[in-house]
Short mmCIF file of C-alpha atoms and ligand atoms in Angstrom, two decimals:
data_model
loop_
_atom_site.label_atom_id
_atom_site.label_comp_id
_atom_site.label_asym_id
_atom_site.label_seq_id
_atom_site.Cartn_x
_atom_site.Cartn_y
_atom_site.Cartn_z
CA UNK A 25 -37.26 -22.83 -99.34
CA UNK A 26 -37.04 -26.54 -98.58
CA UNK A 27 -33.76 -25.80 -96.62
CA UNK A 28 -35.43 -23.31 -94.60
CA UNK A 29 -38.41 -25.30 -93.90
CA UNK A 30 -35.58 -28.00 -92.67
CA UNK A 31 -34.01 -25.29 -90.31
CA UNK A 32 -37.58 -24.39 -89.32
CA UNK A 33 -38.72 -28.32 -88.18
CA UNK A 34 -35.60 -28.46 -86.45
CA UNK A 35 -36.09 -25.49 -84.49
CA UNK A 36 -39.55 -26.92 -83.71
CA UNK A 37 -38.25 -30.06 -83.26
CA UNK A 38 -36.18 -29.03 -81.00
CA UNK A 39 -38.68 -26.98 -78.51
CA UNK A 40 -41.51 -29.19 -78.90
CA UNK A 41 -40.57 -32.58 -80.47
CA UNK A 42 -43.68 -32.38 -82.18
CA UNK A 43 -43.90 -33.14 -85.81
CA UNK A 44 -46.61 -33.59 -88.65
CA UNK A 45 -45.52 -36.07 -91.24
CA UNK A 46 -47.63 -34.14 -93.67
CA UNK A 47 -44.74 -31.64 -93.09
CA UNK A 48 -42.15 -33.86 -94.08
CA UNK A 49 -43.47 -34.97 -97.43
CA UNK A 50 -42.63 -31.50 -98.48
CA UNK A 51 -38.56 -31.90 -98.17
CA UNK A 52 -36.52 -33.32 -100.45
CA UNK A 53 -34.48 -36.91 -99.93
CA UNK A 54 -31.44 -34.98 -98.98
CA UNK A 55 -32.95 -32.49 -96.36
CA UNK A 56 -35.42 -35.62 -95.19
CA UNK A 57 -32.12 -37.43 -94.52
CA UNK A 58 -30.60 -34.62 -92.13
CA UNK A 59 -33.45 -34.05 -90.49
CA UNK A 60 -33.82 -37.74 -89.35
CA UNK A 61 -29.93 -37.48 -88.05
CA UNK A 62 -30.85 -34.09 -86.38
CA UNK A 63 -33.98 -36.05 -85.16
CA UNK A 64 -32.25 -38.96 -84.02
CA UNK A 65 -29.24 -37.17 -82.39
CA UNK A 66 -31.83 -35.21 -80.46
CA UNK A 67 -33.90 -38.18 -79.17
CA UNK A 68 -30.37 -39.48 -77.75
CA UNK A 69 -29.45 -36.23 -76.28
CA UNK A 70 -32.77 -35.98 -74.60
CA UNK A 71 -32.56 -39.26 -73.17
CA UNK A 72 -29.47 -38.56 -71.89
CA UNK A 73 -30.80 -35.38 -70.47
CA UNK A 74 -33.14 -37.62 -68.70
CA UNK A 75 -30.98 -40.06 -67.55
CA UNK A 76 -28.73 -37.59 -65.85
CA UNK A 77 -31.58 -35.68 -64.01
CA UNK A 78 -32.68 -38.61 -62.82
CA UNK A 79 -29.45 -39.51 -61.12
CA UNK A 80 -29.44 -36.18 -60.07
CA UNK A 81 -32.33 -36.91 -58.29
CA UNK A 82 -31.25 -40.62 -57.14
CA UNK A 83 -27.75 -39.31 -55.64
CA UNK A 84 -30.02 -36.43 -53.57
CA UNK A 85 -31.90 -38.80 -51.96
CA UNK A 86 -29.05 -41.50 -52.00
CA UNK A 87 -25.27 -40.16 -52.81
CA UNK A 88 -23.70 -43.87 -53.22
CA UNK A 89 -26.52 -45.19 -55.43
CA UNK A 90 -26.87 -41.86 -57.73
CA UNK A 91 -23.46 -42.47 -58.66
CA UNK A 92 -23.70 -45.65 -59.43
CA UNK A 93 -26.38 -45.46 -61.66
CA UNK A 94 -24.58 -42.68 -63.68
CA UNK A 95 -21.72 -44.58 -63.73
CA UNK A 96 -23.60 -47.71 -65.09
CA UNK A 97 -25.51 -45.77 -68.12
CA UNK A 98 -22.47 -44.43 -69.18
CA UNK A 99 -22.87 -40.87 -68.10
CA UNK A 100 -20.03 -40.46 -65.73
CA UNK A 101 -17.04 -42.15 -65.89
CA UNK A 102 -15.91 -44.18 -62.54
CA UNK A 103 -12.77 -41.57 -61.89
CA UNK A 104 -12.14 -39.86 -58.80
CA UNK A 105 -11.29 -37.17 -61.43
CA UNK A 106 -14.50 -37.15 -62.77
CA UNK A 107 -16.86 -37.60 -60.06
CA UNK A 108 -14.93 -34.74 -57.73
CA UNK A 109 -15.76 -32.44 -61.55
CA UNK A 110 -19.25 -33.61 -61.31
CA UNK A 111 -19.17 -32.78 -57.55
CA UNK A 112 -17.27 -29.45 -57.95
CA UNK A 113 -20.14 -28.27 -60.58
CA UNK A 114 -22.87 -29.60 -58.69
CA UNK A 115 -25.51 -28.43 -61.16
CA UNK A 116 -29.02 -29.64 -59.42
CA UNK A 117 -27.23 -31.23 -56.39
CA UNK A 118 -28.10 -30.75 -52.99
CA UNK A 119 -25.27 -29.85 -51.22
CA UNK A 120 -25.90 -31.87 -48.10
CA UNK A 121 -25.86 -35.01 -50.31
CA UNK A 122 -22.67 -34.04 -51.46
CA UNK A 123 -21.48 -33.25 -48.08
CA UNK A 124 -22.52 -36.98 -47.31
CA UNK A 125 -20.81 -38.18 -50.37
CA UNK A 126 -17.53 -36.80 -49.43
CA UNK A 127 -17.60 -37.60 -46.16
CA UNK A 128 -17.43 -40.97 -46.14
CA UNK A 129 -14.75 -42.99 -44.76
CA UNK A 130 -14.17 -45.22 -47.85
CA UNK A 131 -10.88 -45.43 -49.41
CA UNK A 132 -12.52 -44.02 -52.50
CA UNK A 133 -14.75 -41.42 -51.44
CA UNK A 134 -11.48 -40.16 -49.74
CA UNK A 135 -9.81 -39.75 -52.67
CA UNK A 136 -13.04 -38.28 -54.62
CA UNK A 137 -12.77 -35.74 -51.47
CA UNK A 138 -9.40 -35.25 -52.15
CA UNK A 139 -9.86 -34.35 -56.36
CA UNK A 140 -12.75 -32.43 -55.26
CA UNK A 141 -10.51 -29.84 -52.87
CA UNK A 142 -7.76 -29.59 -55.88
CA UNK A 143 -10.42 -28.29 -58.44
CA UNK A 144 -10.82 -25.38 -55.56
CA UNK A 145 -8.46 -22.65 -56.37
CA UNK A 146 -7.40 -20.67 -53.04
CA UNK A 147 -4.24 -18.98 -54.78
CA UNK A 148 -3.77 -15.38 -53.12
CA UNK A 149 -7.24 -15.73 -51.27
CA UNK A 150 -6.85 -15.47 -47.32
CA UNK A 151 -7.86 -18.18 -45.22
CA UNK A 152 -11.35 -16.73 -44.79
CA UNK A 153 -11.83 -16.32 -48.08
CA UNK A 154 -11.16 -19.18 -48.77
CA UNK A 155 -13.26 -20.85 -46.08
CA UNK A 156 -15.61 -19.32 -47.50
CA UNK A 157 -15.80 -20.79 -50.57
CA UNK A 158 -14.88 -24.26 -49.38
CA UNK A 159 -17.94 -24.20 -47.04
CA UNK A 160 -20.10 -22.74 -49.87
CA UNK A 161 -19.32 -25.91 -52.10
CA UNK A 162 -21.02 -28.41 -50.11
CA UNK A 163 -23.03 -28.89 -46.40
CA UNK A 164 -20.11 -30.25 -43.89
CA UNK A 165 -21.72 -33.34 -41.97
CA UNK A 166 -22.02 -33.01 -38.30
CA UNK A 167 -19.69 -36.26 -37.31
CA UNK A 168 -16.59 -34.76 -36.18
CA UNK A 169 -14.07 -36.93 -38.16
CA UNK A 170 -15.85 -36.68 -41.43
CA UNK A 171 -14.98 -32.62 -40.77
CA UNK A 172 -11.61 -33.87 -39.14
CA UNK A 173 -10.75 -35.26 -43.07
CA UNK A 174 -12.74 -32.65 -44.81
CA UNK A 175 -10.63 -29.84 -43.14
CA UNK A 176 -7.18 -31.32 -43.22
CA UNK A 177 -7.82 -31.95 -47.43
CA UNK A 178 -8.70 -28.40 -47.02
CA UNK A 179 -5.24 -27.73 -45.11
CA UNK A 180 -3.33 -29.44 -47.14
CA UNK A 181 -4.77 -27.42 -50.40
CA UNK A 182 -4.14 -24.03 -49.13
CA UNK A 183 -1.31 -24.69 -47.87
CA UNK A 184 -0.51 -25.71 -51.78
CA UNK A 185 -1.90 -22.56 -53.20
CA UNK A 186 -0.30 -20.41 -50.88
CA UNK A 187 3.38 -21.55 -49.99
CA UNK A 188 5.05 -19.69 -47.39
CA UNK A 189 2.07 -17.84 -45.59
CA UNK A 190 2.80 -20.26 -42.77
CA UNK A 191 6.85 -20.49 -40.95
CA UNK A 192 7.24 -24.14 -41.49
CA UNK A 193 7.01 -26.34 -43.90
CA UNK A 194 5.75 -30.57 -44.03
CA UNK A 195 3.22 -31.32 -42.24
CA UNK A 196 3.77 -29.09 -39.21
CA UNK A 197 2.60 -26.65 -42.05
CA UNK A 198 -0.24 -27.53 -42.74
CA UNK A 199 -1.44 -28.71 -39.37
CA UNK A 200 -1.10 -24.54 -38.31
CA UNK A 201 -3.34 -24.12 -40.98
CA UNK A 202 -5.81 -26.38 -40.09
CA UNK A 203 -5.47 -25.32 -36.41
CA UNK A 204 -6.47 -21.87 -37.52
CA UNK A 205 -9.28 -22.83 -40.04
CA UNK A 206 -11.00 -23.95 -36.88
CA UNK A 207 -10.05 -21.30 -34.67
CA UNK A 208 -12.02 -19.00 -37.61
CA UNK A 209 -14.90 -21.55 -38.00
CA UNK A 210 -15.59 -21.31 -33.98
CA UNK A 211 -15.09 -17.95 -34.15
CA UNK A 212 -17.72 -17.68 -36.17
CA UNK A 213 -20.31 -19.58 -34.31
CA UNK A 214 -18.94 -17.71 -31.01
CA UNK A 215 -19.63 -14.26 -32.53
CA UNK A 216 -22.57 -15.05 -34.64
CA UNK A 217 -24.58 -18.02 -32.83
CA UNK A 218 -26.98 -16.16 -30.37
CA UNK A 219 -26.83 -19.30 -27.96
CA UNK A 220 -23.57 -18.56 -27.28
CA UNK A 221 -23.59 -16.45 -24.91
CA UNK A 222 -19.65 -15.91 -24.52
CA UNK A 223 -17.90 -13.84 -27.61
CA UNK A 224 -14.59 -12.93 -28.14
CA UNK A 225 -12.52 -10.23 -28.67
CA UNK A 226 -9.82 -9.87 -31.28
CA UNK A 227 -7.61 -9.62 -28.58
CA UNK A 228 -9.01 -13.33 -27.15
CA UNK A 229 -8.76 -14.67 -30.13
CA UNK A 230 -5.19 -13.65 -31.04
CA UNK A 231 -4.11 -15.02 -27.44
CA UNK A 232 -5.92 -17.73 -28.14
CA UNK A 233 -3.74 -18.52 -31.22
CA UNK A 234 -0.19 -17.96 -29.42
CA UNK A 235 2.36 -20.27 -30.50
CA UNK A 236 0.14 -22.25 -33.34
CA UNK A 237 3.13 -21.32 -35.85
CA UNK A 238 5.24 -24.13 -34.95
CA UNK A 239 5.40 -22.78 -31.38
CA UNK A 240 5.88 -19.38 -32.90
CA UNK A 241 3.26 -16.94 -33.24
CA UNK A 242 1.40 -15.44 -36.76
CA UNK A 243 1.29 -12.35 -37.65
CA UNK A 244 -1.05 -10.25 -35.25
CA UNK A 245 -2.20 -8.05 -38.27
CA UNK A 246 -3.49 -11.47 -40.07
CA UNK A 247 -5.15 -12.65 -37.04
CA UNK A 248 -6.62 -9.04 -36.86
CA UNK A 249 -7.57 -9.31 -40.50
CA UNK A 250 -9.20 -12.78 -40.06
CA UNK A 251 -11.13 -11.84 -36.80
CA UNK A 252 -12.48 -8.53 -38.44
CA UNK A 253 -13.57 -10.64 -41.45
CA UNK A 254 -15.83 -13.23 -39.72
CA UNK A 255 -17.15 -10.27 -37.41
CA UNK A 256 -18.05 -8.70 -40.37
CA UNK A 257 -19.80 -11.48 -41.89
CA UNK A 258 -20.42 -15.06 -41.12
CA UNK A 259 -19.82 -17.93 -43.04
CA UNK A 260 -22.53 -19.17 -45.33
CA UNK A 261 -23.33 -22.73 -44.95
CA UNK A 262 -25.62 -24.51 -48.01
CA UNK A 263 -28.76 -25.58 -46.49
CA UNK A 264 -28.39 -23.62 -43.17
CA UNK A 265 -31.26 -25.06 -41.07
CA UNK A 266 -29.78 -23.72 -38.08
CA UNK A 267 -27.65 -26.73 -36.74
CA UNK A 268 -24.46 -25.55 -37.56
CA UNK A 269 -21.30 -27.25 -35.70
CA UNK A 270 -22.69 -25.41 -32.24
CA UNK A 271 -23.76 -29.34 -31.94
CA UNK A 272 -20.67 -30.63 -32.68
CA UNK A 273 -18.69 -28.54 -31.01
CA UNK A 274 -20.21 -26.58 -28.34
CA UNK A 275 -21.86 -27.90 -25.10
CA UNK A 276 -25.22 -27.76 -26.27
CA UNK A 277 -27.31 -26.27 -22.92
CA UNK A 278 -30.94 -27.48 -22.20
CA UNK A 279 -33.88 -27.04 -20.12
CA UNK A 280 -37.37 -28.56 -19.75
CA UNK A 281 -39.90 -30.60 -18.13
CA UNK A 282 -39.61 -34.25 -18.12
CA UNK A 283 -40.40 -37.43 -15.95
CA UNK A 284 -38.13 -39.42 -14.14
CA UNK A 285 -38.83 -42.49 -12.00
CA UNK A 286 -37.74 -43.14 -8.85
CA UNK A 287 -34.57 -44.75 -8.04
CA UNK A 288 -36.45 -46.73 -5.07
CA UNK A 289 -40.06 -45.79 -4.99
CA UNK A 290 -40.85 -46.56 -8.77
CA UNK A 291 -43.10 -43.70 -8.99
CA UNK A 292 -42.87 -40.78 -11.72
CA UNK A 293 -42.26 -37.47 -10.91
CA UNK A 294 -42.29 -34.00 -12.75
CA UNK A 295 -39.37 -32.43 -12.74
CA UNK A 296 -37.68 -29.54 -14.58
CA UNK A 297 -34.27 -30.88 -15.87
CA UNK A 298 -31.05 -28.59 -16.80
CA UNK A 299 -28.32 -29.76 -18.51
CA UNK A 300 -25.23 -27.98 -18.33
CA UNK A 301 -21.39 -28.43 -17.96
CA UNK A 302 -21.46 -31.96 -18.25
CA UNK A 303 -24.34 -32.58 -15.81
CA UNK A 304 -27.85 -32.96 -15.59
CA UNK A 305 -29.43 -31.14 -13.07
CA UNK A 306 -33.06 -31.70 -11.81
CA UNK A 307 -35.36 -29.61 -9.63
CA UNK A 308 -38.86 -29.66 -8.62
CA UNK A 309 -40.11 -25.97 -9.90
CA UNK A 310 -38.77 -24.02 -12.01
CA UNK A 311 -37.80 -20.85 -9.93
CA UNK A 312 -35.86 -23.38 -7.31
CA UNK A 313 -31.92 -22.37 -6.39
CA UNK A 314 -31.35 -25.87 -5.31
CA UNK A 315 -31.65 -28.66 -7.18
CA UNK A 316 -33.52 -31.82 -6.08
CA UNK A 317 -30.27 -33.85 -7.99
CA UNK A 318 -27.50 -33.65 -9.89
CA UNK A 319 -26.68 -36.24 -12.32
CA UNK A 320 -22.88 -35.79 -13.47
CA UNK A 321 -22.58 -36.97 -16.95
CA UNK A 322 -18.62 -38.70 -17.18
CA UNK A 323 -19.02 -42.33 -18.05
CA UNK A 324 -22.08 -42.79 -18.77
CA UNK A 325 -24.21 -43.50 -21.78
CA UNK A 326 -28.29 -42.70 -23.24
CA UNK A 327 -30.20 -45.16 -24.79
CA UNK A 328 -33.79 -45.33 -25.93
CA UNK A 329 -36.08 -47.89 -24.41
CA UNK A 330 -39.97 -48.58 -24.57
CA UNK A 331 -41.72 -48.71 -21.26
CA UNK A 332 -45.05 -50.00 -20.71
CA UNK A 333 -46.39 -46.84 -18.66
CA UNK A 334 -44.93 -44.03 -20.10
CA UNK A 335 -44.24 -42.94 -23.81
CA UNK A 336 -40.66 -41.31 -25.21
CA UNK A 337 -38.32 -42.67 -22.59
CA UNK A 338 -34.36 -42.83 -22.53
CA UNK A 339 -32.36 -43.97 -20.04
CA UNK A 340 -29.03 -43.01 -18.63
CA UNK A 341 -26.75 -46.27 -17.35
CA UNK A 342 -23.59 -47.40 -16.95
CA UNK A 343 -22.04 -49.09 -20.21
CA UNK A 344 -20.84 -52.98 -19.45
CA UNK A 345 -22.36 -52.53 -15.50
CA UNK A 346 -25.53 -54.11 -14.61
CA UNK A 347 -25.69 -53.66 -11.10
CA UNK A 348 -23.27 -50.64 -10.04
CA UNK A 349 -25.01 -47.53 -8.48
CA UNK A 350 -24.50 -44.32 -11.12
CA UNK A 351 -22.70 -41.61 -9.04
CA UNK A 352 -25.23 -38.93 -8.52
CA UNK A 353 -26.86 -37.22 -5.75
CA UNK A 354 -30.05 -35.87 -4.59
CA UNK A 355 -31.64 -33.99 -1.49
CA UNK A 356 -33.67 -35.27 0.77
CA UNK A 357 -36.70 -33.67 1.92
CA UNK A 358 -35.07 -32.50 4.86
CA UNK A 359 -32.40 -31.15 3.07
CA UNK A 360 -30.04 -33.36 4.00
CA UNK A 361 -27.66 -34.44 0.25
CA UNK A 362 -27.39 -38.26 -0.23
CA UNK A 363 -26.03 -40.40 -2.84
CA UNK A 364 -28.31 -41.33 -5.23
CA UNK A 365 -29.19 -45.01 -5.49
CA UNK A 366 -29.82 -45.51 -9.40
CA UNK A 367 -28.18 -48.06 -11.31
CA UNK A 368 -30.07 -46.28 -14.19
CA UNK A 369 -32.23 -43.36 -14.95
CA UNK A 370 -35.82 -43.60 -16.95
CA UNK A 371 -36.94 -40.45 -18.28
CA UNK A 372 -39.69 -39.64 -20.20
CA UNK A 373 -40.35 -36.76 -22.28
CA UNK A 374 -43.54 -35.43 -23.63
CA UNK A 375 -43.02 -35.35 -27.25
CA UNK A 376 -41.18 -38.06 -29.49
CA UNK A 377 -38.97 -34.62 -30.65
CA UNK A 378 -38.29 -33.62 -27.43
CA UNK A 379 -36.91 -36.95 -26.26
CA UNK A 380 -34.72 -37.00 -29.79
CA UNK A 381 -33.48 -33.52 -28.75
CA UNK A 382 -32.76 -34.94 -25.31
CA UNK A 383 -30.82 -37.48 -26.63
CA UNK A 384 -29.29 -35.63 -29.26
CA UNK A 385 -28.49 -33.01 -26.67
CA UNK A 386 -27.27 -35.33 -24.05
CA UNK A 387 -24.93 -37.29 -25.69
CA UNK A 388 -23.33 -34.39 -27.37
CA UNK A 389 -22.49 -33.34 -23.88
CA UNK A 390 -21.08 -37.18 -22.87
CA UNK A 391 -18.87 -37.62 -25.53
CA UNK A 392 -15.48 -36.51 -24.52
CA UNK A 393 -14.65 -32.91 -26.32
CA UNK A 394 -14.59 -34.15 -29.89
CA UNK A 395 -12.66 -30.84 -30.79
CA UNK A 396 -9.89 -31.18 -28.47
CA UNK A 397 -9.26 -34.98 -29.46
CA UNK A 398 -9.36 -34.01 -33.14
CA UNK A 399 -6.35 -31.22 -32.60
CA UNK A 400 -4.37 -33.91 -29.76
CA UNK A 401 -5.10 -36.71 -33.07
CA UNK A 402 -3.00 -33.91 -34.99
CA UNK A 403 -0.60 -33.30 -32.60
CA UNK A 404 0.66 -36.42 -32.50
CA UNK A 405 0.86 -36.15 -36.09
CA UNK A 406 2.63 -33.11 -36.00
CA UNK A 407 5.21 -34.16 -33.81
CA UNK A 408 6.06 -37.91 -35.07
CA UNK A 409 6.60 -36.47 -38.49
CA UNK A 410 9.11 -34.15 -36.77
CA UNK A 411 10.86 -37.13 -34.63
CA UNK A 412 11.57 -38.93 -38.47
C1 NAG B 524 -27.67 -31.77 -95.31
O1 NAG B 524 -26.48 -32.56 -95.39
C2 NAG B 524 -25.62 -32.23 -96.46
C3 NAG B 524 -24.50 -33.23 -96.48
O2 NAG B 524 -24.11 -33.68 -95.22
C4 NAG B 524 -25.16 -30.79 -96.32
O3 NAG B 524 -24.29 -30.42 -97.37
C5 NAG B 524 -26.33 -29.87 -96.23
O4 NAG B 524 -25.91 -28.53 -96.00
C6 NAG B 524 -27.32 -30.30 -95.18
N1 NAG B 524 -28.50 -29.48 -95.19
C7 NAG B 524 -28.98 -28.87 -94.13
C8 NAG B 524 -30.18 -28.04 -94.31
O5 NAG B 524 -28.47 -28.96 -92.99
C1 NAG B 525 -31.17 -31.32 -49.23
O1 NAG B 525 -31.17 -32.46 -48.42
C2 NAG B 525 -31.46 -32.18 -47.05
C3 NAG B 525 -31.29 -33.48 -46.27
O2 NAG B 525 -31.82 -34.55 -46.95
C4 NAG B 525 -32.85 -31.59 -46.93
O3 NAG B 525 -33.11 -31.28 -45.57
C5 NAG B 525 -32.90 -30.32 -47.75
O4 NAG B 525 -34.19 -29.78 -47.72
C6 NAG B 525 -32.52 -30.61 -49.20
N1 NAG B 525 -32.45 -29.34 -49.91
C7 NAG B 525 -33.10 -29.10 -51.03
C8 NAG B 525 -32.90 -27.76 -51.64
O5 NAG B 525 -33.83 -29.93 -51.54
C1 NAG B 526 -21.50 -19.26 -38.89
O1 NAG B 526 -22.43 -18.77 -37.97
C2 NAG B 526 -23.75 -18.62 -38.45
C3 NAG B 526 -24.58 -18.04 -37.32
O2 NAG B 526 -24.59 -18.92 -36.22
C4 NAG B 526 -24.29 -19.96 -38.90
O3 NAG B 526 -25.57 -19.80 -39.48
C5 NAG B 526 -23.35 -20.60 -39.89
O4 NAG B 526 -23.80 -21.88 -40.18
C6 NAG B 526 -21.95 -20.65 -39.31
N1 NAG B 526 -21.03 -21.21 -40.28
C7 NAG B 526 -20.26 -22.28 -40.03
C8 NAG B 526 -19.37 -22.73 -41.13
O5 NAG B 526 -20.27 -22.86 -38.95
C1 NAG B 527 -15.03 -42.26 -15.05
O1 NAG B 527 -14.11 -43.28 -15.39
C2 NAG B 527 -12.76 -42.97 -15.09
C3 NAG B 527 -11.90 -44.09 -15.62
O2 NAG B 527 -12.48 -45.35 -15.34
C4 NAG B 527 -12.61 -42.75 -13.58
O3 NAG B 527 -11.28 -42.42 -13.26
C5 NAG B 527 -13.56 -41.64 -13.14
O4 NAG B 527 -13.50 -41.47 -11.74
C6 NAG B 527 -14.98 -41.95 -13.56
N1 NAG B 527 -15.83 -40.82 -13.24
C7 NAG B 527 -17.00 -40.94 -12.60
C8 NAG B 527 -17.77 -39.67 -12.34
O5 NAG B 527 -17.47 -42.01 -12.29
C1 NAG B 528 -30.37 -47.93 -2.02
O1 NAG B 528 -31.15 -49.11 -2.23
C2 NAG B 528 -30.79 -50.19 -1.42
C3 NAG B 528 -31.64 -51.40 -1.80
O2 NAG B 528 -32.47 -51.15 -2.87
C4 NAG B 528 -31.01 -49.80 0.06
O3 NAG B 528 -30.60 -50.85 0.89
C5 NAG B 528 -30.20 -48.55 0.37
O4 NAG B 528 -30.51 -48.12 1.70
C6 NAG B 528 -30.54 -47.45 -0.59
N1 NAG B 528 -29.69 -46.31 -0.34
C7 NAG B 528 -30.15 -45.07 -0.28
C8 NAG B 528 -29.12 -44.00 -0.07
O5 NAG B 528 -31.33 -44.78 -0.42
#
């Protein structure tokens, strides 16, 4: 009876922590004795419980410091090992914080990144597949060498699991396979992104993977398979608020009204801006053919400035160059096309989110093709491994 009455305030205990001490006076010493262990093991456990949701909840709002704090109360020990585990499981994690985590460019996290791919298993999965669950296990950042790092781990891993689904071997290996894990990961966003506007056909995208294979070419039936797969279904990316890598990788096209002021006459005007293939187009109504100017893009940078007459300006200058004329031009109200005569351009936009999406926008479209100088930083990889 007394025994059961133990097992009974345990089972209590354990739901509700609540306890009468007039309860206790009915046990014996031996039963009283376990049942302060139990009780005390308990407490501990529930503290801990505690402790870890709270760093839970410290590295979601704060990756670095979350860590440290579990780290300091003893409830994760400072491995690479153990924090990629805690990672991989990511029980009550928010996968952009972990995306964050790994991302960084510390010696460390690099190597936490690296213990996290190995506890992925890709063995006998195809490369979507295994995309698939790589880009499931955490929110890739939008900086294109955190994803540059992220992707060749991911290389290097599948290229592990699956030996000799690739010609070569070394590094030329993997580098195919990371070649193609982006090929797939555009792919995707070409197909499935309804901005753009241009999609693919198998066909296009197996000519557009001639001669990856260490200037050979894969399989067509895999490129088929791979193609048919993303068509099929997109990738799922954690947290998917729409801002996928079309920002980091595609020319993000815009249009709306803002203000500029004159380059001469400082006066505001309304104008409806476009910005497209590198260049910033501006016209007076919307319906227009011709533009009132054309602002081409190439060397030149955005910055956000206060101005005492209008709200939510940026401007577009010249880095290092104070007085040099930006090369633009504009029509003249006779229709005649002159160079402009800004050494910088003040726009203003009507809403604090537009002008963030402006500049977001914009200088997504000035920085050189971050894509094309990942796969060139490769290349040269690729082919000074080969020269030693
Ligand atoms: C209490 O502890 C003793 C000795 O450790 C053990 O033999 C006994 O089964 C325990 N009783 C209960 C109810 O757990
Ligand atoms: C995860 O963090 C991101 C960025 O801080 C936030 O936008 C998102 O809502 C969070 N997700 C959840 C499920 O809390
Ligand atoms: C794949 O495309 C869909 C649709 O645009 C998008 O929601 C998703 O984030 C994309 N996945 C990746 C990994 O880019
Ligand atoms: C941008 O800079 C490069 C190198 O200085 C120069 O060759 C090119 O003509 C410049 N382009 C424009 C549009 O000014
Ligand atoms: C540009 O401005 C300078 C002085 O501000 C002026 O002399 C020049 O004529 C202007 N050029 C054009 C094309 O308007």
């Amino acid at each position: 009876m007394v025994s059961f009455l133990v097992s009974f305030c345990m089972y209590v205990y354990s739901f509700s922590q609540c306890f009468s001490p007039k309860q206790l006076t009915v046990l014996g010493k031996q039963d009283l004795s376990n049942l302060t262990k139990f009780i005390s093991f308990s407490r501990k456990s529930m503290q801990r419980n505690k402790q870890v949701a709270m760093g839970r909840k410290k590295f979601n709002m704060d990756p670095k410091k979350g860590i440290q704090f579990l780290i300091e109360n003893d409830l994760l020990k400072n491995t690479c090992e153990d924090i990629a585990q805690f990672l991989y499981k990511g029980e009550g994690l928010n996968k952009t914080a972990i995306g964050d985590y790994l991302g960084e460019r510390d010696e460390f996290n690099i190597k936490v990144l690296h213990s996290f791919v190995e506890l992925h298993e890709f063995t006998d999965l195809n490369l979507v597949q295994a995309l698939r669950q790589f880009l499931w296990s955490f929110r890739l950042p939008g900086e294109a060498q955190k994803i540059d790092r992220m992707m060749e781990a991911f290389a290097q891993r599948y290229c592990q699991c699956n030996p000799g689904v690739f010609q070569s071997t070394g590094y030329v290996y993997v580098y195919t396979c990371y070649v193609l894990s982006f090929a797939i990961i555009m792919l995707n966003t070409s197909l499935h992104n309804p901005n753009v506007k241009d999609k693919p056909t198998v066909e296009r995208f197996i000519a557009m993977n001639r001669g990856i294979n260490d200037g050979g070419d894969l399989p067509e039936e895999l490129l088929r398979n791979l193609y048919e797969s993303i068509k099929n279904e997109p990738f799922k990316i954690p947290e998917d608020d729409g801002n996928d890598l079309t920002h980091t990788f595609f020319n993000p096209d815009r249009e709306g009204w803002l203000l500029k002021l004159g380059g001469r006459v400082k006066t505001w005007k309304r104008r409806w801006f476009i910005l497209t293939d590198n260049c910033l187009y501006y016209f007076e109504y919307t319906t227009d053919k011709e533009p009132r100017g054309i602002i081409p893009l190439e060397n030149l940078s955005i910055r956000e400035v206060d101005d005492s007459k209008k709200p939510n300006c940026f401007e577009l200058f010249i880095p290092d160059n104070k007085d040099q004329v930006i090369k633009a031009c504009k029509t003249e109200a006779d229709g005649r096309v002159v160079e402009g005569n800004h050494t910088f351009y003040r726009i203003s936009a009507p809403t604090t989110e537009e002008k963030d999406e402006w500049i977001n926008s914009i200088k997504a479209a000035i920085s050189r093709d971050p894509f094309y100088e990942m796969l060139a930083a490769r290349k040269k990889k690729v082919s000074s491994v080969k020269r030693h």
